[in-house]
Amino acid sequence: MSEQPIDLTPTRPYLARAIYEWICDNQLTPYLLVDATQPYTDVPQQFVKDGQIVLNIVPHAVHQLLIANEAITFSARFGGASKDIYVPIQAVLGIYARENGQGLFFDPEEYANVAPVENTVEPEVQEADTTSTKKKPTLRILD
C-alpha cells in the first residue's frame, strides 16, 4: 500500500499573519519586503528599487489590511495620494520589524512551480448621492 502525496497549502501566508501579529503586539513597526517584479503585483513603482519595495504596514498607516492565502491587500497614502496595494503572496519576500530587523524572510523559490494568482479584487466605486438633502448633524443640550 503506497501513500498518495498530500497537496498542502503553502505556509507563507500563515507565517506572515503570525509574524505581523507578533510585531504589532510588541508595538514595533511591521515592514513588508516585496518582489515588485512578480506578476500582478500592484505597488507604487516610483518607490521600487532593484526590483524590490519595502512597505510600512503599521495599522495606523494602512486601511483595510488583509493578509489572505493568495495575496496581501490594503490601501495607503504615497506622496499624499491614496493607492490600493495588491501583493500576491509569492511576491512577499519577508516581514520584519523596522526597529530591530526581527521577523521572517522567505525562500523566493518556494513558489517557483505555482502559477501566479491574478488580482481579482474589484475596486470599490462610490457614487455621489445627489438626490438626498442631508442635514448637518447638530448637538443639543437637554436639561
mmCIF file of C-alpha atoms in Angstrom:
data_model
loop_
_atom_site.group_PDB
_atom_site.id
_atom_site.type_symbol
_atom_site.label_atom_id
_atom_site.label_comp_id
_atom_site.label_asym_id
_atom_site.label_seq_id
_atom_site.Cartn_x
_atom_site.Cartn_y
_atom_site.Cartn_z
ATOM 1 C CA MET A 1 0.000 0.000 0.000
ATOM 2 C CA SER A 2 1.596 3.249 -1.143
ATOM 3 C CA GLU A 3 0.549 6.590 0.228
ATOM 4 C CA GLN A 4 -0.516 9.355 -2.128
ATOM 5 C CA PRO A 5 1.345 12.650 -1.655
ATOM 6 C CA ILE A 6 -0.813 15.243 0.043
ATOM 7 C CA ASP A 7 -1.033 18.691 -1.538
ATOM 8 C CA LEU A 8 -0.537 21.045 1.366
ATOM 9 C CA THR A 9 -1.196 24.745 1.209
ATOM 10 C CA PRO A 10 1.957 26.870 1.430
ATOM 11 C CA THR A 11 2.913 28.106 4.896
ATOM 12 C CA ARG A 12 3.929 31.621 3.788
ATOM 13 C CA PRO A 13 0.563 33.383 4.347
ATOM 14 C CA TYR A 14 0.093 31.739 7.750
ATOM 15 C CA LEU A 15 3.582 32.676 8.889
ATOM 16 C CA ALA A 16 3.200 36.220 7.541
ATOM 17 C CA ARG A 17 -0.016 36.692 9.557
ATOM 18 C CA ALA A 18 1.636 35.327 12.713
ATOM 19 C CA ILE A 19 4.747 37.483 12.402
ATOM 20 C CA TYR A 20 2.614 40.562 11.642
ATOM 21 C CA GLU A 21 0.627 39.991 14.849
ATOM 22 C CA TRP A 22 3.791 39.398 16.874
ATOM 23 C CA ILE A 23 5.357 42.630 15.579
ATOM 24 C CA CYS A 24 2.213 44.661 16.313
ATOM 25 C CA ASP A 25 1.745 43.056 19.758
ATOM 26 C CA ASN A 26 5.237 44.253 20.656
ATOM 27 C CA GLN A 27 4.473 47.827 19.498
ATOM 28 C CA LEU A 28 7.003 47.580 16.655
ATOM 29 C CA THR A 29 6.625 48.719 13.042
ATOM 30 C CA PRO A 30 5.921 45.903 10.558
ATOM 31 C CA TYR A 31 7.705 46.219 7.229
ATOM 32 C CA LEU A 32 6.800 44.082 4.232
ATOM 33 C CA LEU A 33 9.579 43.263 1.747
ATOM 34 C CA VAL A 34 8.096 42.701 -1.722
ATOM 35 C CA ASP A 35 9.458 41.428 -5.026
ATOM 36 C CA ALA A 36 7.843 44.065 -7.254
ATOM 37 C CA THR A 37 8.738 42.122 -10.419
ATOM 38 C CA GLN A 38 6.253 39.314 -9.715
ATOM 39 C CA PRO A 39 3.168 39.168 -11.975
ATOM 40 C CA TYR A 40 0.059 41.024 -10.763
ATOM 41 C CA THR A 41 1.981 42.912 -8.067
ATOM 42 C CA ASP A 42 0.496 46.406 -7.789
ATOM 43 C CA VAL A 43 2.718 48.746 -5.758
ATOM 44 C CA PRO A 44 3.849 52.358 -6.330
ATOM 45 C CA GLN A 45 6.563 51.917 -8.953
ATOM 46 C CA GLN A 46 8.295 55.204 -8.101
ATOM 47 C CA PHE A 47 9.450 53.644 -4.816
ATOM 48 C CA VAL A 48 10.708 50.343 -6.279
ATOM 49 C CA LYS A 49 14.476 49.921 -6.063
ATOM 50 C CA ASP A 50 16.340 46.986 -7.607
ATOM 51 C CA GLY A 51 13.008 45.225 -8.214
ATOM 52 C CA GLN A 52 12.005 45.381 -4.552
ATOM 53 C CA ILE A 53 9.958 47.648 -2.336
ATOM 54 C CA VAL A 54 9.596 47.875 1.434
ATOM 55 C CA LEU A 55 6.104 48.777 2.614
ATOM 56 C CA ASN A 56 5.284 50.082 6.087
ATOM 57 C CA ILE A 57 2.131 48.184 7.109
ATOM 58 C CA VAL A 58 1.712 49.545 10.641
ATOM 59 C CA PRO A 59 -2.048 49.522 11.420
ATOM 60 C CA HIS A 60 -2.456 53.320 11.578
ATOM 61 C CA ALA A 61 -0.741 53.776 8.172
ATOM 62 C CA VAL A 62 -2.872 51.355 6.157
ATOM 63 C CA HIS A 63 -6.573 50.907 5.531
ATOM 64 C CA GLN A 64 -8.381 47.562 5.161
ATOM 65 C CA LEU A 65 -5.278 45.371 5.502
ATOM 66 C CA LEU A 66 -5.995 41.768 4.545
ATOM 67 C CA ILE A 67 -3.336 39.065 4.683
ATOM 68 C CA ALA A 68 -5.109 36.293 2.783
ATOM 69 C CA ASN A 69 -3.750 32.996 1.493
ATOM 70 C CA GLU A 70 -3.489 34.369 -2.062
ATOM 71 C CA ALA A 71 -2.409 37.972 -1.523
ATOM 72 C CA ILE A 72 -1.887 40.887 0.834
ATOM 73 C CA THR A 73 -4.124 43.841 0.058
ATOM 74 C CA PHE A 74 -4.587 47.263 1.611
ATOM 75 C CA SER A 75 -4.745 50.920 0.729
ATOM 76 C CA ALA A 76 -2.278 53.552 1.886
ATOM 77 C CA ARG A 77 -1.100 57.034 1.057
ATOM 78 C CA PHE A 78 2.040 57.528 -1.014
ATOM 79 C CA GLY A 79 3.150 61.088 -1.615
ATOM 80 C CA GLY A 80 -0.248 62.282 -0.392
ATOM 81 C CA ALA A 81 -2.241 60.154 -2.851
ATOM 82 C CA SER A 82 -4.225 57.092 -1.820
ATOM 83 C CA LYS A 83 -3.286 53.857 -3.607
ATOM 84 C CA ASP A 84 -4.710 50.347 -3.450
ATOM 85 C CA ILE A 85 -1.912 47.800 -2.993
ATOM 86 C CA TYR A 86 -2.037 44.206 -4.195
ATOM 87 C CA VAL A 87 0.840 41.869 -3.340
ATOM 88 C CA PRO A 88 0.454 38.221 -4.409
ATOM 89 C CA ILE A 89 1.691 36.006 -1.591
ATOM 90 C CA GLN A 90 4.506 34.655 -3.815
ATOM 91 C CA ALA A 91 5.843 38.227 -4.094
ATOM 92 C CA VAL A 92 6.254 38.507 -0.302
ATOM 93 C CA LEU A 93 9.953 38.099 0.461
ATOM 94 C CA GLY A 94 9.762 38.925 4.145
ATOM 95 C CA ILE A 95 8.025 40.619 7.023
ATOM 96 C CA TYR A 96 10.100 42.163 9.784
ATOM 97 C CA ALA A 97 10.194 44.848 12.483
ATOM 98 C CA ARG A 98 11.779 48.134 11.454
ATOM 99 C CA GLU A 99 13.237 48.738 14.901
ATOM 100 C CA ASN A 100 15.290 45.549 15.260
ATOM 101 C CA GLY A 101 15.084 43.649 11.946
ATOM 102 C CA GLN A 102 13.486 40.619 13.620
ATOM 103 C CA GLY A 103 10.965 38.794 11.525
ATOM 104 C CA LEU A 104 10.850 36.174 8.840
ATOM 105 C CA PHE A 105 12.290 36.070 5.325
ATOM 106 C CA PHE A 106 11.034 33.581 2.778
ATOM 107 C CA ASP A 107 12.697 31.440 0.133
ATOM 108 C CA PRO A 108 11.992 33.171 -3.201
ATOM 109 C CA GLU A 109 11.934 29.752 -4.915
ATOM 110 C CA GLU A 110 9.098 28.395 -2.714
ATOM 111 C CA TYR A 111 6.518 29.361 -5.345
ATOM 112 C CA ALA A 112 8.646 28.559 -8.406
ATOM 113 C CA ASN A 113 6.193 25.901 -9.645
ATOM 114 C CA VAL A 114 2.992 27.693 -8.629
ATOM 115 C CA ALA A 115 1.061 29.760 -11.144
ATOM 116 C CA PRO A 116 0.581 33.395 -10.055
ATOM 117 C CA VAL A 117 -2.881 34.428 -8.907
ATOM 118 C CA GLU A 118 -4.390 37.347 -10.791
ATOM 119 C CA ASN A 119 -5.688 40.317 -8.846
ATOM 120 C CA THR A 120 -9.417 39.681 -8.594
ATOM 121 C CA VAL A 121 -10.115 42.411 -6.063
ATOM 122 C CA GLU A 122 -12.634 44.809 -7.519
ATOM 123 C CA PRO A 123 -12.044 48.461 -6.650
ATOM 124 C CA GLU A 124 -14.876 49.979 -4.688
ATOM 125 C CA VAL A 125 -16.790 52.543 -6.673
ATOM 126 C CA GLN A 126 -18.684 55.080 -4.663
ATOM 127 C CA GLU A 127 -21.171 57.261 -6.447
ATOM 128 C CA ALA A 128 -22.162 60.594 -5.002
ATOM 129 C CA ASP A 129 -25.724 60.665 -3.781
ATOM 130 C CA THR A 130 -27.027 63.842 -5.352
ATOM 131 C CA THR A 131 -30.712 63.147 -4.698
ATOM 132 C CA SER A 132 -30.730 63.307 -0.904
ATOM 133 C CA THR A 133 -30.666 66.524 1.052
ATOM 134 C CA LYS A 134 -28.906 65.594 4.269
ATOM 135 C CA LYS A 135 -28.912 67.968 7.208
ATOM 136 C CA LYS A 136 -25.713 68.691 9.062
ATOM 137 C CA PRO A 137 -25.522 66.985 12.440
ATOM 138 C CA THR A 138 -26.251 69.217 15.410
ATOM 139 C CA LEU A 139 -25.615 68.904 19.119
ATOM 140 C CA ARG A 140 -28.319 69.879 21.539
ATOM 141 C CA ILE A 141 -28.001 70.049 25.341
ATOM 142 C CA LEU A 142 -31.009 68.725 27.190
ATOM 143 C CA ASP A 143 -31.943 69.918 30.680
#
